XYZ file of C-alpha atoms in Angstrom:
708
model
C -40.746 26.051 13.288
C -40.512 28.963 15.710
C -37.184 30.554 16.384
C -36.407 32.836 19.285
C -33.081 34.614 19.218
C -31.206 35.599 22.335
C -28.182 37.744 21.549
C -25.053 38.400 23.549
C -22.230 40.299 21.872
C -18.657 39.435 22.815
C -15.583 41.310 21.687
C -12.435 39.213 21.588
C -8.866 40.123 20.786
C -6.515 37.437 19.515
C -2.758 37.773 19.264
C -0.899 35.370 16.981
C 2.445 35.661 15.220
C 2.629 39.317 16.239
C -0.670 40.189 14.534
C -3.656 41.465 16.482
C -7.134 40.448 15.323
C -10.267 42.073 16.749
C -13.287 39.865 16.209
C -16.934 40.346 17.160
C -18.536 37.076 18.235
C -22.283 36.869 18.759
C -23.850 34.364 21.131
C -27.263 33.154 19.956
C -29.952 30.653 20.888
C -33.192 29.430 19.342
C -35.855 26.893 20.195
C -35.522 23.576 18.343
C -38.770 21.679 17.884
C -36.795 18.508 17.174
C -35.076 18.599 20.570
C -37.852 20.303 22.469
C -35.349 22.767 23.883
C -33.083 25.540 22.722
C -29.842 25.211 20.820
C -27.130 27.669 21.776
C -24.327 28.661 19.461
C -21.637 31.255 18.887
C -21.463 32.852 15.467
C -18.567 34.648 13.796
C -19.499 37.131 11.076
C -16.885 38.221 8.536
C -15.533 41.734 8.421
C -17.925 44.046 6.564
C -20.958 41.781 7.005
C -23.091 44.572 8.495
C -22.351 46.992 5.663
C -22.005 45.208 2.328
C -25.168 43.117 1.952
C -23.295 40.114 0.555
C -24.298 36.490 1.084
C -21.569 34.294 2.595
C -20.616 30.624 2.797
C -20.851 28.994 6.230
C -18.539 26.687 8.136
C -20.078 24.713 11.005
C -17.546 24.029 13.788
C -18.262 21.049 16.059
C -16.528 20.668 19.432
C -15.309 17.491 21.104
C -16.797 15.334 23.879
C -17.419 17.252 27.091
C -16.676 20.554 25.375
C -18.848 23.508 24.544
C -19.529 26.173 21.940
C -16.642 28.189 23.419
C -13.998 25.608 22.518
C -13.558 27.045 19.031
C -13.175 30.678 20.129
C -9.364 30.620 20.616
C -8.925 29.259 17.069
C -10.797 32.030 15.309
C -7.583 34.003 14.918
C -6.620 31.246 12.451
C -9.823 31.839 10.502
C -9.212 35.592 10.561
C -5.692 35.098 9.262
C -6.820 32.668 6.544
C -9.377 35.189 5.273
C -6.949 38.118 5.380
C -4.301 36.115 3.484
C -6.707 34.890 0.806
C -6.443 31.264 1.926
C -10.159 31.143 2.643
C -13.005 33.324 1.359
C -14.793 35.526 3.909
C -17.061 33.080 5.709
C -19.616 32.818 8.511
C -18.570 30.424 11.302
C -21.235 28.742 13.462
C -20.164 26.994 16.709
C -23.105 25.060 18.192
C -23.244 23.779 21.759
C -23.774 20.000 22.139
C -24.294 19.266 25.857
C -26.596 16.313 25.273
C -25.798 13.071 27.126
C -23.259 14.979 29.269
C -21.512 16.183 26.127
C -21.120 12.740 24.604
C -23.787 12.918 21.902
C -21.442 12.217 18.964
C -23.851 14.439 16.994
C -26.122 11.503 16.077
C -29.788 10.669 16.589
C -29.968 8.427 19.646
C -32.526 5.875 20.825
C -31.126 5.825 24.374
C -33.108 6.594 27.518
C -36.301 8.569 27.846
C -35.123 11.686 26.037
C -33.807 10.007 22.876
C -32.005 13.144 21.718
C -32.272 13.615 17.935
C -29.126 15.722 17.738
C -28.339 14.893 14.114
C -31.739 16.039 12.865
C -31.619 19.160 15.025
C -28.177 20.164 13.733
C -28.690 19.285 10.063
C -32.220 20.673 9.843
C -33.154 23.105 12.634
C -29.758 24.733 13.009
C -29.188 25.179 9.286
C -32.717 26.509 8.859
C -32.133 29.004 11.667
C -28.872 30.239 10.122
C -30.372 30.510 6.635
C -33.432 32.360 7.955
C -31.544 34.843 10.115
C -28.258 35.454 8.299
C -27.153 36.138 4.752
C -25.869 32.630 4.184
C -25.482 30.881 0.839
C -28.171 28.254 1.348
C -26.810 25.475 -0.855
C -24.177 22.780 -0.515
C -21.482 24.833 -2.239
C -21.966 27.360 0.544
C -21.496 24.946 3.463
C -18.663 22.918 4.953
C -18.478 21.260 8.368
C -15.457 20.871 10.626
C -14.881 19.200 13.977
C -12.264 17.773 16.321
C -12.353 14.464 18.210
C -16.060 13.665 18.735
C -16.764 16.673 16.513
C -14.546 15.079 13.877
C -16.832 12.049 13.957
C -19.834 14.339 13.526
C -18.276 16.363 10.695
C -17.344 13.194 8.833
C -20.769 11.651 9.272
C -22.633 14.779 8.220
C -20.612 15.224 5.025
C -21.183 11.573 4.031
C -24.806 11.237 5.148
C -25.873 14.667 3.854
C -23.772 15.497 0.775
C -26.691 17.588 -0.475
C -26.134 19.901 2.519
C -22.336 20.092 2.798
C -19.735 20.258 0.050
C -16.961 18.937 2.285
C -15.518 18.560 5.757
C -12.382 19.090 7.809
C -11.976 16.333 10.388
C -9.360 16.758 13.112
C -8.242 13.737 15.185
C -11.627 12.160 14.437
C -12.921 9.707 17.036
C -13.832 7.133 14.407
C -13.329 3.424 14.904
C -13.592 0.484 12.554
C -15.456 -1.733 12.921
C -16.332 -0.922 16.560
C -14.830 1.395 19.195
C -12.508 -0.091 21.835
C -14.006 -0.990 25.198
C -12.615 2.135 26.900
C -13.962 4.548 24.263
C -16.371 7.256 25.372
C -18.506 6.307 22.382
C -19.697 3.385 24.507
C -20.450 5.361 27.681
C -23.117 8.002 27.198
C -25.845 6.487 25.082
C -25.235 8.147 21.705
C -25.166 4.694 20.118
C -27.457 3.128 22.673
C -31.037 1.914 22.772
C -33.527 2.173 25.612
C -31.460 1.380 28.745
C -28.391 0.118 26.895
C -25.550 2.648 26.526
C -24.130 1.000 23.420
C -25.475 -1.368 20.780
C -23.095 -2.795 18.181
C -25.765 -2.830 15.489
C -26.540 0.858 15.904
C -22.893 1.935 15.803
C -22.234 -0.122 12.681
C -25.297 1.352 10.946
C -23.984 4.894 11.477
C -20.255 4.344 10.907
C -18.548 5.679 7.781
C -18.102 2.162 6.415
C -21.880 1.920 6.025
C -22.199 5.146 4.032
C -20.294 4.456 0.827
C -23.278 3.357 -1.268
C -25.430 6.131 0.169
C -22.857 8.807 -0.619
C -22.152 7.529 -4.127
C -25.877 7.298 -4.935
C -26.088 11.085 -4.539
C -23.859 11.559 -7.580
C -22.213 14.476 -5.790
C -18.569 15.284 -5.189
C -17.019 16.052 -1.813
C -13.680 16.967 -0.289
C -12.615 15.659 3.115
C -9.429 16.821 4.814
C -8.159 14.670 7.698
C -5.497 15.707 10.193
C -4.227 13.595 13.093
C -1.255 13.761 15.465
C 1.484 11.175 15.612
C 1.286 11.200 19.433
C -2.445 10.627 19.888
C -3.680 8.708 22.926
C -2.612 5.081 22.845
C -5.300 2.420 23.114
C -4.859 -1.153 24.257
C -4.976 -2.218 20.619
C -2.906 -0.222 18.158
C -5.597 -0.634 15.491
C -7.724 1.797 17.529
C -5.052 4.465 18.015
C -6.503 7.543 16.330
C -3.568 7.997 13.952
C -4.011 4.396 12.776
C -7.797 4.801 12.532
C -7.372 8.063 10.594
C -5.187 6.331 8.038
C -7.740 3.518 7.708
C -10.448 6.142 7.189
C -8.375 7.918 4.543
C -7.706 4.748 2.553
C -11.383 3.819 2.746
C -12.538 7.223 1.512
C -10.165 7.020 -1.439
C -12.369 4.253 -2.838
C -15.466 6.485 -2.877
C -16.558 7.665 -6.306
C -16.630 11.474 -6.299
C -14.464 11.799 -3.190
C -11.296 13.874 -2.897
C -9.755 12.909 0.457
C -6.455 14.109 1.918
C -4.601 13.022 5.067
C -1.980 14.932 7.072
C -0.128 13.450 10.044
C 1.552 16.163 12.102
C 3.742 16.242 15.171
C 1.600 16.393 18.298
C -1.165 14.783 20.304
C -4.880 15.163 20.863
C -4.815 18.932 21.272
C -4.798 22.305 19.526
C -1.168 21.959 18.456
C -2.507 19.422 15.968
C -5.998 20.824 15.390
C -4.802 24.356 14.697
C -2.429 23.149 11.988
C -5.104 20.908 10.527
C -7.692 23.691 10.564
C -5.393 26.032 8.624
C -4.417 23.366 6.104
C -8.013 22.245 5.735
C -9.194 25.773 4.961
C -6.502 26.010 2.297
C -7.601 22.652 0.856
C -11.190 23.899 0.590
C -10.228 27.229 -0.988
C -11.690 27.636 -4.458
C -14.095 24.776 -3.720
C -16.783 26.545 -1.720
C -18.639 29.574 -2.983
C -17.258 33.066 -2.721
C -19.474 35.771 -1.165
C -21.986 37.022 -3.710
C -24.798 39.483 -4.189
C -27.558 36.916 -4.577
C -28.567 33.841 -2.661
C -29.776 31.949 -5.715
C -27.316 29.591 -7.360
C -26.851 30.553 -10.985
C -24.426 29.759 -13.782
C -23.903 33.469 -14.164
C -20.760 35.182 -12.936
C -18.902 38.357 -13.749
C -21.959 39.812 -15.567
C -22.064 36.823 -17.920
C -25.602 35.644 -18.636
C -26.198 32.066 -19.717
C -29.535 32.215 -21.538
C -30.183 28.496 -21.677
C -28.379 25.186 -21.322
C -29.240 21.760 -22.674
C -27.561 18.387 -22.136
C -27.195 15.615 -24.726
C -26.045 12.106 -23.968
C -26.677 8.669 -22.550
C -25.494 6.804 -19.473
C -22.103 6.155 -21.087
C -19.030 8.276 -21.769
C -20.184 10.972 -24.196
C -18.003 13.712 -25.705
C -18.386 16.939 -27.622
C -17.190 16.944 -31.222
C -17.667 20.517 -32.438
C -20.144 23.371 -32.725
C -20.995 26.117 -35.235
C -23.707 28.757 -35.628
C -25.220 30.003 -38.886
C -26.540 33.465 -39.717
C -30.134 32.401 -38.957
C -29.299 31.436 -35.385
C -29.271 27.676 -35.962
C -26.645 25.619 -34.161
C -24.869 22.584 -35.604
C -23.563 20.174 -33.023
C -21.266 17.152 -33.341
C -21.808 14.569 -30.601
C -19.769 11.453 -29.787
C -22.234 9.228 -27.944
C -22.237 5.780 -26.389
C -25.780 4.651 -27.088
C -28.923 5.549 -29.001
C -29.871 9.119 -29.820
C -33.319 10.348 -30.768
C -34.682 7.774 -33.269
C -31.241 6.413 -34.168
C -30.015 3.150 -32.662
C -26.349 2.904 -31.769
C -24.327 1.010 -34.371
C -21.042 0.671 -32.501
C -19.041 1.391 -29.378
C -19.268 5.128 -29.967
C -21.125 6.880 -32.795
C -20.903 10.376 -34.211
C -24.201 12.244 -34.404
C -24.593 15.565 -36.163
C -27.588 17.550 -34.916
C -29.130 20.789 -36.128
C -30.761 22.879 -33.386
C -32.995 25.897 -33.899
C -32.683 29.091 -31.869
C -34.682 27.497 -29.036
C -32.252 24.545 -28.935
C -34.890 22.209 -30.319
C -33.624 19.451 -32.588
C -34.453 19.993 -36.261
C -32.692 16.907 -37.637
C -30.071 14.323 -36.683
C -27.524 12.608 -38.932
C -25.648 9.506 -37.767
C -22.069 8.800 -38.908
C -21.133 5.404 -37.556
C -19.938 1.819 -37.999
C -19.954 -1.195 -35.696
C -16.699 0.119 -34.198
C -15.724 3.474 -32.652
C -16.020 6.859 -34.353
C -15.169 10.203 -32.823
C -15.450 13.742 -34.231
C -12.973 16.490 -33.310
C -14.121 19.432 -35.376
C -17.006 20.942 -37.324
C -17.197 23.811 -39.829
C -19.909 25.414 -41.990
C -19.418 26.463 -45.598
C -21.045 29.497 -47.194
C -23.396 27.284 -49.237
C -24.794 25.530 -46.137
C -22.723 22.351 -46.114
C -21.455 21.008 -42.787
C -18.032 19.367 -42.625
C -16.769 17.097 -39.847
C -13.450 15.406 -39.244
C -12.277 12.830 -36.711
C -11.295 9.187 -36.719
C -12.882 5.778 -37.242
C -11.849 2.269 -36.242
C -14.286 0.836 -38.772
C -15.113 0.996 -42.455
C -16.998 4.244 -42.600
C -16.711 4.893 -46.355
C -17.247 1.243 -47.411
C -13.778 1.188 -48.902
C -11.720 -0.079 -45.933
C -13.233 -3.418 -44.825
C -10.072 -4.614 -43.065
C -9.445 -1.477 -41.017
C -8.797 -2.079 -37.301
C -6.685 0.967 -36.461
C -7.640 4.632 -36.240
C -8.209 6.088 -39.707
C -8.929 9.730 -40.510
C -12.374 10.545 -41.850
C -13.907 13.705 -43.259
C -17.629 13.946 -43.987
C -19.883 16.444 -45.765
C -23.558 16.797 -44.778
C -25.971 19.125 -46.566
C -28.234 21.695 -44.910
C -31.100 19.169 -44.694
C -29.047 16.613 -42.778
C -28.279 14.262 -45.665
C -24.774 12.821 -45.993
C -23.244 13.904 -49.302
C -19.950 12.043 -48.948
C -17.499 10.485 -46.474
C -13.811 9.918 -47.122
C -11.490 7.712 -45.066
C -7.712 7.353 -45.241
C -4.713 6.334 -43.153
C -1.841 3.928 -42.622
C -3.347 0.417 -42.255
C -0.850 -0.497 -39.526
C -0.848 2.692 -37.455
C -3.126 5.252 -35.842
C -4.166 8.352 -37.772
C -6.582 10.981 -36.422
C -8.207 14.121 -37.758
C -8.047 16.816 -35.089
C -8.621 20.115 -36.926
C -10.692 21.470 -39.792
C -11.002 24.748 -41.735
C -12.817 25.967 -44.866
C -11.980 28.446 -47.589
C -14.410 28.908 -50.450
C -15.474 25.498 -51.724
C -12.480 23.624 -50.297
C -12.138 21.989 -46.897
C -8.804 21.425 -45.133
C -8.158 18.927 -42.354
C -5.165 18.104 -40.212
C -4.159 15.960 -37.250
C -1.498 13.359 -36.726
C -0.294 10.054 -38.136
C 1.936 7.442 -36.553
C 2.453 5.883 -39.955
C 3.385 6.758 -43.504
C 0.446 8.311 -45.343
C 2.272 10.918 -47.421
C 5.927 10.170 -46.893
C 8.164 8.420 -44.387
C 7.368 9.017 -40.719
C 10.050 11.143 -39.070
C 9.459 9.723 -35.580
C 6.573 8.972 -33.202
C 3.655 11.105 -34.491
C 3.893 13.311 -37.585
C 1.454 15.946 -38.789
C -0.627 15.426 -41.906
C -2.578 18.050 -43.846
C -5.113 17.337 -46.566
C -7.443 19.303 -48.836
C -10.743 18.219 -50.434
C -13.052 19.944 -52.847
C -16.801 20.216 -52.286
C -17.397 16.919 -54.116
C -15.041 15.003 -51.820
C -12.062 14.723 -54.168
C -8.724 14.854 -52.364
C -6.703 17.722 -53.847
C -3.508 17.140 -51.928
C -2.041 15.391 -48.871
C 1.254 16.017 -47.134
C 3.091 14.860 -44.012
C 5.822 16.513 -41.972
C 7.427 16.261 -38.551
C 10.603 15.842 -36.514
C 12.144 12.885 -34.706
C 9.893 13.721 -31.760
C 6.120 13.868 -31.300
C 3.854 16.290 -33.158
C 0.123 16.917 -33.102
C -1.853 19.492 -35.037
C -4.738 20.602 -32.816
C -5.920 23.798 -34.482
C -6.345 25.026 -38.040
C -7.361 28.239 -39.821
C -7.430 29.782 -43.286
C -6.962 33.380 -44.369
C -8.657 35.452 -47.068
C -6.175 34.273 -49.699
C -6.724 30.578 -49.018
C -3.490 29.951 -47.146
C -3.711 27.362 -44.355
C -2.303 27.747 -40.831
C -1.722 24.932 -38.357
C -0.821 24.921 -34.681
C -0.236 22.304 -32.019
C 2.642 20.755 -30.123
C 6.080 19.363 -30.872
C 8.689 17.627 -28.754
C 11.216 18.025 -31.556
C 13.009 20.864 -33.251
C 11.429 22.572 -36.235
C 13.471 25.725 -35.712
C 14.657 25.887 -32.096
C 13.627 23.676 -29.168
C 12.828 25.560 -25.943
C 11.700 22.697 -23.703
C 10.204 19.203 -23.647
C 7.135 20.392 -25.581
C 6.796 23.594 -27.596
C 4.033 25.007 -29.727
C 4.443 25.450 -33.462
C 2.775 27.463 -36.213
C 3.009 26.189 -39.788
C 1.610 27.617 -43.018
C 0.780 26.135 -46.421
C -0.599 27.760 -49.505
C -3.847 26.572 -51.092
C -1.886 24.083 -53.226
C -0.248 22.430 -50.210
C 3.194 24.034 -50.501
C 4.762 24.841 -47.146
C 5.431 28.539 -46.539
C 6.933 28.656 -43.024
C 7.202 26.943 -39.623
C 7.681 28.872 -36.372
C 8.324 27.418 -32.933
C 7.689 29.094 -29.565
C 7.969 27.969 -25.983
C 9.611 28.016 -22.575
C 11.762 25.494 -20.734
C 8.508 23.962 -19.452
C 5.608 22.358 -21.341
C 3.857 24.574 -23.906
C 1.042 23.425 -26.145
C -1.294 25.168 -28.614
C -4.904 24.069 -29.078
C -6.475 26.507 -31.510
C -5.746 29.211 -34.092
C -7.903 31.775 -35.915
C -7.138 34.420 -38.526
C -8.626 37.914 -38.186
C -7.660 41.324 -39.521
C -4.219 40.194 -40.765
C -3.438 38.602 -37.387
C -3.060 34.970 -36.328
C -4.427 34.351 -32.815
C -3.271 31.201 -31.021
C -4.273 29.867 -27.600
C -3.151 26.975 -25.448
C -1.368 26.212 -22.208
C 2.021 26.926 -20.715
C 3.677 25.530 -17.616
C 6.389 28.159 -17.856
C 6.808 31.918 -17.990
C 5.525 32.393 -21.519
C 4.475 36.041 -21.427
C 4.678 36.673 -17.679
C 5.420 34.777 -14.490
C 3.477 31.535 -14.226
C 0.629 31.656 -11.710
C 0.939 27.982 -10.822
C 0.775 24.623 -12.611
C -0.419 25.605 -16.118
C -1.605 28.977 -17.437
C -3.608 30.087 -20.474
C -1.845 32.067 -23.183
C -2.889 33.981 -26.273
C -0.211 34.574 -28.881
C -0.526 36.929 -31.853
C 1.643 36.765 -34.966
C 1.522 38.194 -38.463
C 0.924 36.104 -41.595
C 4.553 35.002 -41.597
C 4.502 33.702 -38.036
C 6.428 36.648 -36.613
C 5.516 37.410 -32.999
C 3.426 40.539 -32.397
C 2.301 40.080 -28.780
C 1.574 37.474 -26.137
C -0.387 37.401 -22.885
C -0.637 34.866 -20.103
C -3.439 34.316 -17.564
C -3.824 31.813 -14.774
C -4.682 30.722 -11.274
C -2.584 28.694 -8.874
C -4.030 25.514 -10.420
C -4.482 24.001 -13.887
C -5.674 26.386 -16.637
C -5.795 25.680 -20.369
C -6.899 27.726 -23.359
C -8.853 25.403 -25.666
C -10.582 27.559 -28.310
C -10.105 31.139 -29.496
C -12.270 33.577 -31.464
C -11.356 37.067 -32.606
C -13.144 39.726 -34.645
C -10.167 42.081 -34.756
C -11.472 44.185 -31.878
C -12.186 41.595 -29.219
C -10.639 38.236 -28.439
C -12.530 35.435 -26.714
C -10.717 32.438 -25.254
C -12.711 29.394 -24.141
C -10.729 27.766 -21.333
C -10.910 25.085 -18.691
C -9.718 25.631 -15.132
C -9.910 23.911 -11.765
C -8.809 27.175 -10.187
C -10.621 30.359 -9.349
C -10.697 33.068 -12.002
C -14.025 34.243 -10.604
C -15.632 31.464 -8.596
C -14.837 27.783 -8.942
C -17.980 25.661 -9.015
C -16.292 22.290 -8.532
C -13.500 20.511 -10.367
C -12.808 21.910 -13.847
C -15.054 24.801 -14.878
C -15.532 26.563 -18.187
C -13.874 29.968 -18.278
C -14.311 32.576 -20.986
C -11.647 35.273 -21.156
C -12.538 38.422 -23.061
C -9.896 40.946 -24.123
C -11.212 44.132 -25.706
C -9.409 46.465 -28.109
C -8.141 48.559 -25.177
C -6.539 45.543 -23.546
C -9.155 45.286 -20.781
C -9.466 41.683 -19.616
C -12.643 40.165 -18.162
C -13.093 36.635 -16.837
C -16.321 34.617 -16.792
C -16.542 31.225 -15.096
C -19.380 28.711 -14.939
C -20.036 25.021 -14.537
C -21.198 22.289 -12.195
C -19.735 20.663 -9.121
C -18.018 18.100 -11.343
C -15.688 18.384 -14.353
C -16.920 20.671 -17.115
C -15.044 21.155 -20.373
C -12.456 18.578 -19.329
C -12.373 14.820 -18.945
C -11.043 12.821 -16.001
C -7.517 13.182 -17.399
C -7.791 16.992 -17.431
C -7.864 17.009 -21.234
C -9.978 19.748 -22.748
C -13.181 18.886 -24.593
C -14.635 22.284 -25.360
C -15.841 24.191 -28.441
C -17.174 27.692 -29.053
C -19.270 29.042 -31.932
C -19.955 32.749 -32.422
C -22.176 34.424 -35.023
C -23.225 38.063 -34.637
C -24.633 38.327 -31.102
C -24.950 34.569 -30.486
C -22.300 32.693 -28.496
C -22.716 28.926 -28.207
C -20.401 26.916 -25.968
C -20.320 23.128 -26.055
C -18.282 20.658 -24.086
C -18.199 17.686 -21.821
C -19.757 17.721 -18.344
C -19.944 15.186 -15.527
C -22.330 17.246 -13.411
C -25.601 19.146 -13.387
C -26.011 22.854 -14.072
C -28.226 25.345 -15.846
C -31.341 23.365 -14.961
C -30.127 20.268 -16.841
C -29.469 16.876 -15.288
C -26.651 14.538 -16.245
C -27.788 11.235 -17.743
C -24.760 9.316 -16.475
C -20.970 9.485 -16.647
C -20.270 12.385 -19.043
C -22.779 14.260 -21.184
C -22.408 17.040 -23.738
C -23.672 20.452 -22.673
C -24.634 23.315 -24.959
C -24.957 26.753 -23.389
C -26.118 29.914 -25.127
C -24.546 33.105 -23.804
C -25.688 36.650 -24.380
C -22.878 38.354 -26.253
C -24.036 41.697 -24.855
C -22.866 40.555 -21.429
C -19.445 39.817 -22.871
C -19.016 43.193 -24.559
């Protein structure tokens, strides 16, 4: 395709809310082989574009019927303001002219008349190719959104549904969309956009292009999109109220809500079919897209590398069902041990139940060395994995079956702990719990030859339940003999979610409580409890704010306990919005040494923590923007060095990573020398790996040198 650029530079000054914006707009044109004529457009380049060499996301702005490429110029002060206020990343704006069929093209490929304008192909192929060839654009879907008003709203909606591989979302303002067909006085019937030969309008053609025909097509892409709809409450009135644009917009919104992978929002504002409505919708739509499209970057290529973090390799494990991560650890030879909770067969092992636990050993190239299956005809799920010094692998979780052949009547959740040797052979499995209530193993730790597990029980397994869920703690020797078991709690709800041991063999637990161990701060607080190697309680500490606080993990290093989790309050500083990550440090007695809090304006949770006494690493999940949000929830690694310098690293896919659909974390980290292995749940594709369906388990190897 040959492109010829014709350039005209315009300087425009906008005045809004007392602020003066000076913007350089460039008028361009190129020859489109699809149309057999040139396409003209205005283009807005962000401040600093000529100097910094960065690649930028692009927003395509479509005008309404009878309009032109100049219609968007008066609104660019809103884009300027959004960028300056951090509502929107610096972005390239492209405003194409659409004069075809007297300005009534509706941005579709038409079969009307002699010309048969293929506007849709020209705009989604030729125009994008021209922009990507001539400007430093991010040439992937995360770097493109499309926006339009009236007829342009129809086009923006159609493009984002028909071409989700091109656009990550759309902003549609008073969209001229009608279901099932436009009213008789609609301009959609007049100009031939939906016509054929000499007929201006053909019902069949309109129906084939309308949004109601695109649900299966969009969902088959497996991609996620955001669509922001704004309409005025005083739009033009049609003869039939069902075709008033505010009514049609609401119908559109409710329809889009049924799309898998769609995040749709609707705003009805005071005003009619004009810029009083579209300006407000444009601003709100940019805010809605913030953190969703790519930030400017140094490279065009899409990578899972950000903030100098280098992901060496990534591999997915799973089936077409709901698969979850169950733990990860790395040995001194660079081998990785991975616990997988899978719905379906794995390698040469046939599924035995609804969900099976598989333990896999991977070599340094992430090739499978052996697989061990821990399963019954029911559901099993692992929540933690640890390695002992003599090469044994320990796993804990829960089973609804008879996993140790000693509980044939079990139908509730029972705790299990299993030991597998270095060759993948099961040495022993132990199962215990209240026969009438749920019991789950959530945390595991090792000291010497003994393994410790903890979690929660809703029953009475080592004493009378204090209320709702209590915490249990148990110890086993290397032969599988239970050394001790205890239970404690309040009249509220408790869960142990993290566990550690120190050099003396004392055990430390952390998690959440809605009760009062020492002093209640809010609805949910975090707790730290300690037991000696014989199971005797040493202390319990409770920390929190007047909002929700919850701990997920704890490690012991250099005489310090390091705890991470989430807070919805002002735990160590002012909350950034929704939930923040915290790291809390105490001494061996649970006395506070320091605390830090990190967050975005959205939902951030610390899930796992590692410390070597000099550096702390927190594995987090976030649907906000620490560095650059790739989609829904991303994986974030926070590194804090011995000088207190904090670095953030964020990676993932366009879907949820590290978190399930309920925003619950499913993420593990294993570190040994210079090897960092991160494992968790993912619903998307990244790192060159493709999702097998629903959720899979990812394993990513990270170069520790990039984290230091």
